[in-house]
Amino acid sequence: MIPGKYRSVSGRAANNVNCGLHLVIQTSSLPEKSKVEFKLNKETPSFSGRLLQHDLERNYSSRQGDGRVISPSPRNKSSCISSTTNVTELCGLEMKTTMSSLSAFGDSSIQTPSKSRIRQGCHSAGPNVSGDHINLASSSMPSFPILQRSSEEKILYSDRLTLERQKLTVCPIIDGEEHLRLLNFQHNFITRIQNISNLQRLIFLDLYDNQIEEISGLSTLRSLRVLLLGKNRIKKISNLENLKSLDVLDLHGNQITKIENVNHLCDLRVLNLARNLLSHVDNLNGLDSLTELNLRHNQITFVRDVDNLPCLQRLFLSFNNISTFESVCCLADSSSLSDITFDGNPIAQESWYKHTILQNMMQLRQLDMKRVTEKKRLTINNVARKWDLQQHRIPNIAPNQDRKVSDSPQDPSQLHGSTISAFPEETGSLDSGLTSALQGLSVTDTHLVEVDGDTLSLYGSGALESLDRNWSVQTAGMVTTVSFTFIEFDEIVQVLPKLKIKFPNSLHLKFKETNLVMLQQFNALAQLRRVDQLTIDPQGNPVVNFTLWKYYVLFRLSHFSMQKINGTEVTQNDMIMAERLFGILAHVASSELPQYRLISILGDARKKQFRYLLETKGKKPGLVNEENSDSKRLVGENTNRATLNYTTRDFYNERLEEIKEKKKFCKMYMEDLVKEATEINMKNEALQKLWPQMFIELVRDAVIEIRNKSSYMKLCLQQITDQK
Amino acid sequence: MLSPERLALPDYEYLAQRHVLTYMEDAVCQLLENKEDISQYGIARFFTEYFNSVCQGTHILFREFSFIQATPHNRASFLRAFWRCFRTVGKNGDLLTMREYHCLLQLLCPDFPLELTQKAARIVLMDDAMDCLMSFSDFLFAFQIQFYYSEFLESVAAIYQDLLAGKNPNTVIVPTSSSGQHRQRPALGEASTLEGVEASLFYQCLENLCDRHKYSCPPPALVKEVLSNVQRLTFYGFLVALSKHHGINQALGALPDKGDLMHDPAMDEELERLVVRSRLHRTSRQHRAEKPGAFGFQRRDKLEAPESMPSASAPTPCPYRWEPRE
């Protein structure tokens, strides 16, 4: 019976060798070799890096998901699957090295055959002591079992020992195994690290899922390179002073509150502190080789010192409590950082999040698992610079940066290719497999248009032209949030009618760096179909500094019954307050304007619509009806505030010019008219003055003429005969 | 209607001086601008409406700045309109910055120049700390002085600067002042740390200015009253005193006394009506908004139209007529 069992064990073991092969090779070869291996890994592209990180967590979760504790999040799982395939496709040969190094990080035990093998071995060796290859017996010290293996076993696995799921509460005394390089205590109940100080050649120590409360008993293990202490009860990082060659330190799932006592680990390459109780990150100096730092699922509010890590490439800060860019601004100074995650932080909800990060971290290649294309970064930077120049914020241009911008490839095919509704998948191909949401991104030098899920983001005034494109019905219908960045509000106003038609479901408007300076500018938004939410970023929009702006928005856009302004819920009281503050203005505007003015002001709005109508008429007759109902609505909607409208600066100035012209004409016309009238008046007055005198004179002349009757008669007769 | 001065001037000048020409020009200009609309309802009616609104002071609403400042009557009308529309802001007790007041002004006159608002704020804030918050009444009265008498104040500023420099700005000045000047000079020299100029001398210059100034200026008697209370004063001190003098406010006639500034029962009544209506409006809207549907909003819009139409088509007649004083 025993031989049979043994046979089956060895058979499985043989299977297992396949899986653990890399590890065996790696560990049995001398440290130099493993160094080579690690180096290789260092040079692999960031893909493998992410894979590495992901798999670390994935493996834990899937292990846990084996039927216990934490269920793996579906996103992680699928991403891992797709990323693996990606890597195979992309990295080809390098795949192997990655995988092998992965297994070195504690995944050797993931394979069930290995587990069962050990379990079996230990069963036979365990309580009944009769086993022939492993012997776990009580020693002279009553509390510690003594472990002994058979010589065959020793020969077969001379350098490793796996004691997984043995219900061990203490570390057994391991006798005669000084050559051991790999020791695995996963899934036991060990509370204290003991009795392994003699294993001075140990390279790999796995104590995942135990009940260890303090790091101790490791001071003699000078060659230890991989130390896995995940899922324990450790409160403090300590007693690592002698582990100078430590390469991987995994402390995830403990209760650590601060980073300390690690500054001497100059060879440490991977540090995993995910799912701990860290409230901040600092004290990282000395970790000169650290390339990956995992800090997911902590309570971190700020990050310092990261710029002191010369090799750091990947930093995972997902699911923490970071809310401002200032609290992580040291990241901008890190020259090596290429991959970073912030998802699940308050900061990632901000409208400025993405472009602020990209703008400040030129070196970044991945943000939240999405590839940052060089182009996108350059574009955002370029747009921001152009905007700053426009706003006269930057006095002169730094020459090197300027060069960079002009160097950025101009790729017209990209732009034109994207006019067809099939957008180039600029975001990492990783996501295409993950999210069903359309990921569109089209780029040129001066502006950027991006569709990300339900958000349309426009950077730079050129981006407004994208509204002329034929957006697919699906995309257009999905967009509910439109965000404008680095665009003059006056320019946005001009495309609002288009926006209304192209993206009928847009409910949430975001403005950042759009030069909103006056309350009256909000009048322009009244022409939209519907706005539920409005977010005006204080950056580049001075209007937000006003006390009254929210009330004015609520007042002027009351017909939208808005839900949220800048993320704050609008209450009934706000609405009443708005009405109280500005109601009279609307009343005066509507009831006291002379009617001809009312008609002309309302007419302007209608005329504007009409003009747009004429423009679009040629293209699509279907739109006309919609427009008509809209303009009807405009009249009905709120006439008492429709008189409060906004004409953009340029348009207004144009109108002033027009008025000036007309005035000039009117002035001349009136001048002539009045002059004529006054002249007539003057003549009239002069006549009035002269008339009495004239009349008397006339009468006197007549009287004198007819005084002598006979001579007057003769004269008259004479005249008559002369006429004949 | 026919004042005796009328006979002293040729007709044209008289009309120009009384700004009748301005309004006639503007009326024609307006007619020209809206000729399609106006021709539909009659030119005679347009002119009636136009001159009625001029009388009521509603003709300046949303007009361009060049027109608003064209006549004293327009300025007073604008001041009054500003007060009526934004009295509620003051009533609410909000303190605002200069820029925010400027925005409110721009709601009534889109191209209102920032410079004027700045100058008015300077009167309140005494030339420093321009970002400070001001109360509505402080701003309004300062703004009234600055806006209504802006040309006059510019001349005053020039006179003040001349006086500060020790020059006598008026070549045609009262004979006694020259001897006064001589006595003054050494005193000025030793007390150069003293701020401002001497009040009586300043008044003499201003009186002179009022005589020959063709723009409107505050009644000289009131200016004298302002200046007689003090020995010396600074330019801004003078402006503050002007803005706080309620006789000048009365003489100008656009705004009520400071005590009654928040008082406008007719409008308050109107406002209550509006608030109640908006509350009803909102709740009814919310009820309807709960109905889902992809095109729900379009349907709703159509329902909306007749509902709010009556409010617009039946404007409340404004019995409030206000006779400007000039």
Short mmCIF file of N, CA and C in Angstrom, two decimals, chain B residues 161-278:
data_model
loop_
_atom_site.label_atom_id
_atom_site.label_comp_id
_atom_site.label_asym_id
_atom_site.label_seq_id
_atom_site.Cartn_x
_atom_site.Cartn_y
_atom_site.Cartn_z
N GLN B 161 -5.18 117.52 -8.10
CA GLN B 161 -3.76 117.25 -8.33
C GLN B 161 -2.99 118.55 -8.43
N ASP B 162 -3.57 119.52 -9.13
CA ASP B 162 -2.90 120.81 -9.28
C ASP B 162 -2.72 121.47 -7.93
N LEU B 163 -3.76 121.42 -7.13
CA LEU B 163 -3.68 122.03 -5.81
C LEU B 163 -2.61 121.35 -4.96
N LEU B 164 -2.57 120.03 -5.06
CA LEU B 164 -1.56 119.28 -4.30
C LEU B 164 -0.17 119.71 -4.71
N ALA B 165 0.00 119.91 -6.01
CA ALA B 165 1.31 120.29 -6.51
C ALA B 165 1.63 121.75 -6.19
N GLY B 166 0.66 122.45 -5.62
CA GLY B 166 0.90 123.83 -5.24
C GLY B 166 0.55 124.82 -6.33
N LYS B 167 0.08 124.31 -7.45
CA LYS B 167 -0.31 125.22 -8.52
C LYS B 167 -1.73 125.70 -8.28
N ASN B 168 -2.01 126.86 -8.81
CA ASN B 168 -3.40 127.31 -8.77
C ASN B 168 -4.04 126.99 -10.10
N PRO B 169 -4.96 126.06 -10.09
CA PRO B 169 -5.48 125.56 -11.36
C PRO B 169 -6.34 126.57 -12.11
N ASN B 170 -6.95 127.48 -11.39
CA ASN B 170 -7.85 128.41 -12.06
C ASN B 170 -7.14 129.71 -12.37
N THR B 171 -7.04 129.99 -13.63
CA THR B 171 -6.42 131.27 -14.00
C THR B 171 -7.36 132.41 -13.68
N VAL B 172 -8.64 132.15 -13.88
CA VAL B 172 -9.62 133.18 -13.54
C VAL B 172 -10.16 132.89 -12.15
N ILE B 173 -9.43 133.32 -11.17
CA ILE B 173 -9.85 132.98 -9.81
C ILE B 173 -10.16 134.25 -9.05
N VAL B 174 -10.90 134.05 -7.98
CA VAL B 174 -11.30 135.22 -7.19
C VAL B 174 -10.05 135.97 -6.70
N PRO B 175 -10.05 137.32 -6.76
CA PRO B 175 -8.86 138.09 -6.43
C PRO B 175 -8.24 137.76 -5.07
N THR B 176 -9.06 137.52 -4.11
CA THR B 176 -8.51 137.30 -2.76
C THR B 176 -7.66 136.05 -2.68
N SER B 177 -7.94 135.14 -3.55
CA SER B 177 -7.26 133.85 -3.40
C SER B 177 -5.77 133.95 -3.66
N SER B 178 -5.36 134.90 -4.51
CA SER B 178 -3.93 134.98 -4.81
C SER B 178 -3.14 135.36 -3.58
N SER B 179 -3.69 136.32 -2.81
CA SER B 179 -2.99 136.68 -1.57
C SER B 179 -3.02 135.50 -0.60
N GLY B 180 -4.14 134.83 -0.61
CA GLY B 180 -4.26 133.64 0.23
C GLY B 180 -3.21 132.61 -0.13
N GLN B 181 -3.00 132.47 -1.40
CA GLN B 181 -1.99 131.53 -1.86
C GLN B 181 -0.64 131.83 -1.27
N HIS B 182 -0.30 133.10 -1.27
CA HIS B 182 1.03 133.47 -0.79
C HIS B 182 1.21 133.13 0.67
N ARG B 183 0.16 133.37 1.40
CA ARG B 183 0.26 133.03 2.82
C ARG B 183 0.29 131.50 3.02
N GLN B 184 -0.39 130.83 2.11
CA GLN B 184 -0.53 129.37 2.25
C GLN B 184 0.78 128.63 2.05
N ARG B 185 1.52 129.08 1.12
CA ARG B 185 2.64 128.27 0.64
C ARG B 185 3.61 127.80 1.70
N PRO B 186 4.15 128.72 2.51
CA PRO B 186 5.06 128.24 3.54
C PRO B 186 4.39 127.24 4.48
N ALA B 187 3.13 127.51 4.77
CA ALA B 187 2.42 126.61 5.67
C ALA B 187 2.35 125.21 5.05
N LEU B 188 2.09 125.19 3.76
CA LEU B 188 2.03 123.90 3.07
C LEU B 188 3.36 123.19 3.16
N GLY B 189 4.40 123.98 3.01
CA GLY B 189 5.74 123.42 3.03
C GLY B 189 6.06 122.72 4.34
N GLU B 190 5.74 123.40 5.42
CA GLU B 190 6.10 122.79 6.70
C GLU B 190 5.16 121.66 7.09
N ALA B 191 3.93 121.75 6.61
CA ALA B 191 2.98 120.71 6.96
C ALA B 191 2.72 119.80 5.76
N SER B 192 3.79 119.49 5.05
CA SER B 192 3.59 118.69 3.84
C SER B 192 3.16 117.27 4.17
N THR B 193 3.35 116.88 5.40
CA THR B 193 2.89 115.54 5.79
C THR B 193 1.37 115.51 5.92
N LEU B 194 0.81 116.70 6.06
CA LEU B 194 -0.65 116.76 6.14
C LEU B 194 -1.26 116.25 4.84
N GLU B 195 -2.32 115.50 4.97
CA GLU B 195 -2.93 114.94 3.78
C GLU B 195 -3.89 115.93 3.14
N GLY B 196 -4.00 115.85 1.84
CA GLY B 196 -5.06 116.57 1.15
C GLY B 196 -4.80 118.05 0.94
N VAL B 197 -5.89 118.74 0.64
CA VAL B 197 -5.81 120.16 0.34
C VAL B 197 -6.75 120.93 1.26
N GLU B 198 -6.56 122.21 1.25
CA GLU B 198 -7.39 123.04 2.11
C GLU B 198 -8.80 123.14 1.53
N ALA B 199 -9.80 123.01 2.39
CA ALA B 199 -11.17 122.86 1.91
C ALA B 199 -11.71 124.13 1.23
N SER B 200 -11.43 125.27 1.80
CA SER B 200 -12.05 126.48 1.27
C SER B 200 -11.49 126.82 -0.11
N LEU B 201 -10.19 126.64 -0.23
CA LEU B 201 -9.56 126.88 -1.52
C LEU B 201 -10.12 125.92 -2.57
N PHE B 202 -10.24 124.69 -2.14
CA PHE B 202 -10.79 123.65 -3.00
C PHE B 202 -12.19 124.05 -3.46
N TYR B 203 -12.97 124.57 -2.54
CA TYR B 203 -14.33 124.94 -2.88
C TYR B 203 -14.36 126.05 -3.91
N GLN B 204 -13.49 127.02 -3.73
CA GLN B 204 -13.45 128.12 -4.70
C GLN B 204 -13.21 127.60 -6.10
N CYS B 205 -12.28 126.68 -6.17
CA CYS B 205 -11.99 126.12 -7.49
C CYS B 205 -13.18 125.36 -8.04
N LEU B 206 -13.85 124.61 -7.15
CA LEU B 206 -14.98 123.80 -7.61
C LEU B 206 -16.15 124.66 -8.05
N GLU B 207 -16.36 125.75 -7.31
CA GLU B 207 -17.45 126.64 -7.65
C GLU B 207 -17.25 127.18 -9.06
N ASN B 208 -16.01 127.55 -9.27
CA ASN B 208 -15.63 128.04 -10.58
C ASN B 208 -15.90 127.00 -11.66
N LEU B 209 -15.53 125.79 -11.30
CA LEU B 209 -15.70 124.68 -12.25
C LEU B 209 -17.18 124.46 -12.56
N CYS B 210 -18.00 124.49 -11.49
CA CYS B 210 -19.43 124.25 -11.68
C CYS B 210 -20.03 125.29 -12.63
N ASP B 211 -19.53 126.50 -12.53
CA ASP B 211 -20.07 127.57 -13.36
C ASP B 211 -19.87 127.29 -14.84
N ARG B 212 -18.67 126.84 -15.16
CA ARG B 212 -18.41 126.71 -16.59
C ARG B 212 -18.53 125.26 -17.08
N HIS B 213 -18.83 124.33 -16.18
CA HIS B 213 -18.89 122.93 -16.60
C HIS B 213 -20.16 122.68 -17.40
N LYS B 214 -19.97 122.04 -18.54
CA LYS B 214 -21.16 121.83 -19.36
C LYS B 214 -21.86 120.52 -19.02
N TYR B 215 -21.14 119.61 -18.33
CA TYR B 215 -21.81 118.39 -17.89
C TYR B 215 -22.50 118.66 -16.56
N SER B 216 -23.28 117.69 -16.15
CA SER B 216 -23.99 117.91 -14.89
C SER B 216 -23.02 117.82 -13.72
N CYS B 217 -23.24 118.69 -12.77
CA CYS B 217 -22.44 118.65 -11.57
C CYS B 217 -23.36 118.86 -10.37
N PRO B 218 -22.90 118.41 -9.21
CA PRO B 218 -23.77 118.55 -8.04
C PRO B 218 -24.04 120.02 -7.72
N PRO B 219 -25.16 120.32 -7.12
CA PRO B 219 -25.48 121.73 -6.82
C PRO B 219 -24.37 122.35 -5.95
N PRO B 220 -23.86 123.51 -6.38
CA PRO B 220 -22.75 124.14 -5.65
C PRO B 220 -23.05 124.35 -4.17
N ALA B 221 -24.29 124.66 -3.85
CA ALA B 221 -24.62 124.91 -2.45
C ALA B 221 -24.34 123.67 -1.60
N LEU B 222 -24.67 122.49 -2.17
CA LEU B 222 -24.45 121.27 -1.43
C LEU B 222 -22.97 120.92 -1.33
N VAL B 223 -22.26 121.23 -2.42
CA VAL B 223 -20.81 121.01 -2.38
C VAL B 223 -20.21 121.87 -1.29
N LYS B 224 -20.69 123.09 -1.19
CA LYS B 224 -20.18 124.00 -0.16
C LYS B 224 -20.46 123.41 1.22
N GLU B 225 -21.65 122.86 1.36
CA GLU B 225 -22.01 122.27 2.64
C GLU B 225 -21.06 121.13 3.00
N VAL B 226 -20.78 120.31 2.00
CA VAL B 226 -19.87 119.19 2.23
C VAL B 226 -18.50 119.69 2.67
N LEU B 227 -18.05 120.75 2.00
CA LEU B 227 -16.68 121.21 2.24
C LEU B 227 -16.56 122.11 3.45
N SER B 228 -17.68 122.65 3.89
CA SER B 228 -17.58 123.62 4.99
C SER B 228 -17.34 122.93 6.33
N ASN B 229 -17.58 121.63 6.40
CA ASN B 229 -17.43 120.94 7.68
C ASN B 229 -15.99 120.64 8.04
N VAL B 230 -15.13 120.68 7.05
CA VAL B 230 -13.75 120.26 7.32
C VAL B 230 -12.74 121.33 6.95
N GLN B 231 -11.56 121.20 7.53
CA GLN B 231 -10.46 122.10 7.21
C GLN B 231 -9.74 121.65 5.95
N ARG B 232 -9.33 120.42 6.01
CA ARG B 232 -8.59 119.87 4.87
C ARG B 232 -9.25 118.57 4.45
N LEU B 233 -9.06 118.22 3.23
CA LEU B 233 -9.58 116.91 2.85
C LEU B 233 -8.84 116.36 1.63
N THR B 234 -8.92 115.04 1.49
CA THR B 234 -8.29 114.39 0.34
C THR B 234 -9.34 114.22 -0.74
N PHE B 235 -8.87 113.83 -1.90
CA PHE B 235 -9.77 113.65 -3.02
C PHE B 235 -10.81 112.59 -2.70
N TYR B 236 -10.32 111.42 -2.21
CA TYR B 236 -11.27 110.36 -1.92
C TYR B 236 -12.16 110.69 -0.74
N GLY B 237 -11.58 111.45 0.19
CA GLY B 237 -12.41 111.92 1.30
C GLY B 237 -13.58 112.75 0.77
N PHE B 238 -13.29 113.56 -0.21
CA PHE B 238 -14.32 114.39 -0.83
C PHE B 238 -15.38 113.52 -1.51
N LEU B 239 -14.91 112.52 -2.24
CA LEU B 239 -15.85 111.65 -2.95
C LEU B 239 -16.73 110.87 -1.97
N VAL B 240 -16.10 110.40 -0.90
CA VAL B 240 -16.88 109.66 0.10
C VAL B 240 -17.95 110.57 0.68
N ALA B 241 -17.52 111.80 1.01
CA ALA B 241 -18.49 112.74 1.57
C ALA B 241 -19.63 113.01 0.60
N LEU B 242 -19.28 113.17 -0.67
CA LEU B 242 -20.31 113.38 -1.69
C LEU B 242 -21.29 112.21 -1.74
N SER B 243 -20.69 110.99 -1.72
CA SER B 243 -21.54 109.82 -1.88
C SER B 243 -22.44 109.61 -0.68
N LYS B 244 -21.99 110.09 0.47
CA LYS B 244 -22.80 109.86 1.67
C LYS B 244 -23.79 110.99 1.92
N HIS B 245 -23.66 112.07 1.16
CA HIS B 245 -24.51 113.22 1.40
C HIS B 245 -25.90 112.97 0.84
N HIS B 246 -26.89 112.98 1.69
CA HIS B 246 -28.17 112.56 1.14
C HIS B 246 -28.87 113.68 0.37
N GLY B 247 -28.45 114.93 0.61
CA GLY B 247 -28.98 116.02 -0.20
C GLY B 247 -28.61 115.85 -1.65
N ILE B 248 -27.40 115.43 -1.88
CA ILE B 248 -26.96 115.21 -3.26
C ILE B 248 -27.74 114.06 -3.88
N ASN B 249 -27.94 113.03 -3.07
CA ASN B 249 -28.73 111.90 -3.54
C ASN B 249 -30.13 112.35 -3.93
N GLN B 250 -30.69 113.22 -3.10
CA GLN B 250 -32.03 113.71 -3.39
C GLN B 250 -32.03 114.57 -4.65
N ALA B 251 -31.01 115.42 -4.74
CA ALA B 251 -30.94 116.30 -5.89
C ALA B 251 -30.85 115.50 -7.18
N LEU B 252 -30.15 114.38 -7.08
CA LEU B 252 -29.96 113.53 -8.25
C LEU B 252 -31.26 112.79 -8.57
N GLY B 253 -31.91 112.35 -7.52
CA GLY B 253 -33.28 111.88 -7.68
C GLY B 253 -33.47 110.49 -8.24
N ALA B 254 -32.40 109.72 -8.36
CA ALA B 254 -32.58 108.39 -8.94
C ALA B 254 -32.86 107.34 -7.87
N LEU B 255 -32.25 107.52 -6.71
CA LEU B 255 -32.34 106.50 -5.67
C LEU B 255 -33.08 107.05 -4.47
N PRO B 256 -33.70 106.16 -3.71
CA PRO B 256 -34.33 106.61 -2.46
C PRO B 256 -33.26 106.91 -1.41
N ASP B 257 -33.69 107.45 -0.29
CA ASP B 257 -32.75 107.73 0.79
C ASP B 257 -32.16 106.42 1.29
N LYS B 258 -31.02 106.56 1.93
CA LYS B 258 -30.33 105.36 2.38
C LYS B 258 -31.20 104.48 3.26
N GLY B 259 -31.99 105.12 4.10
CA GLY B 259 -32.85 104.36 5.00
C GLY B 259 -33.89 103.53 4.27
N ASP B 260 -34.31 104.02 3.14
CA ASP B 260 -35.38 103.34 2.39
C ASP B 260 -34.85 102.47 1.27
N LEU B 261 -33.53 102.27 1.29
CA LEU B 261 -32.90 101.63 0.14
C LEU B 261 -33.43 100.22 -0.11
N MET B 262 -33.77 99.52 0.97
CA MET B 262 -34.23 98.14 0.80
C MET B 262 -35.75 98.07 0.65
N HIS B 263 -36.34 99.23 0.55
CA HIS B 263 -37.79 99.30 0.62
C HIS B 263 -38.38 99.50 -0.76
N ASP B 264 -39.16 98.54 -1.22
CA ASP B 264 -39.83 98.68 -2.51
C ASP B 264 -41.02 97.73 -2.52
N PRO B 265 -42.07 98.11 -1.80
CA PRO B 265 -43.17 97.17 -1.54
C PRO B 265 -43.79 96.60 -2.81
N ALA B 266 -43.92 97.44 -3.82
CA ALA B 266 -44.55 96.95 -5.05
C ALA B 266 -43.77 95.78 -5.63
N MET B 267 -42.46 95.95 -5.65
CA MET B 267 -41.61 94.90 -6.20
C MET B 267 -41.58 93.68 -5.29
N ASP B 268 -41.60 93.93 -3.99
CA ASP B 268 -41.56 92.80 -3.05
C ASP B 268 -42.78 91.91 -3.25
N GLU B 269 -43.89 92.57 -3.45
CA GLU B 269 -45.12 91.83 -3.68
C GLU B 269 -44.99 90.96 -4.94
N GLU B 270 -44.46 91.60 -5.95
CA GLU B 270 -44.25 90.91 -7.21
C GLU B 270 -43.34 89.70 -7.02
N LEU B 271 -42.31 89.94 -6.23
CA LEU B 271 -41.32 88.88 -5.99
C LEU B 271 -41.95 87.70 -5.28
N GLU B 272 -42.76 87.98 -4.29
CA GLU B 272 -43.42 86.88 -3.57
C GLU B 272 -44.21 86.03 -4.54
N ARG B 273 -44.91 86.70 -5.44
CA ARG B 273 -45.69 85.99 -6.43
C ARG B 273 -44.78 85.07 -7.27
N LEU B 274 -43.65 85.63 -7.68
CA LEU B 274 -42.71 84.87 -8.50
C LEU B 274 -42.17 83.65 -7.77
N VAL B 275 -41.85 83.87 -6.48
CA VAL B 275 -41.27 82.78 -5.70
C VAL B 275 -42.27 81.65 -5.57
N VAL B 276 -43.48 82.00 -5.28
CA VAL B 276 -44.51 80.99 -5.12
C VAL B 276 -44.69 80.23 -6.43
N ARG B 277 -44.68 80.98 -7.51
CA ARG B 277 -44.88 80.33 -8.80
C ARG B 277 -43.72 79.38 -9.10
N SER B 278 -42.51 79.82 -8.81
CA SER B 278 -41.37 78.98 -9.13
C SER B 278 -41.39 77.71 -8.28
#
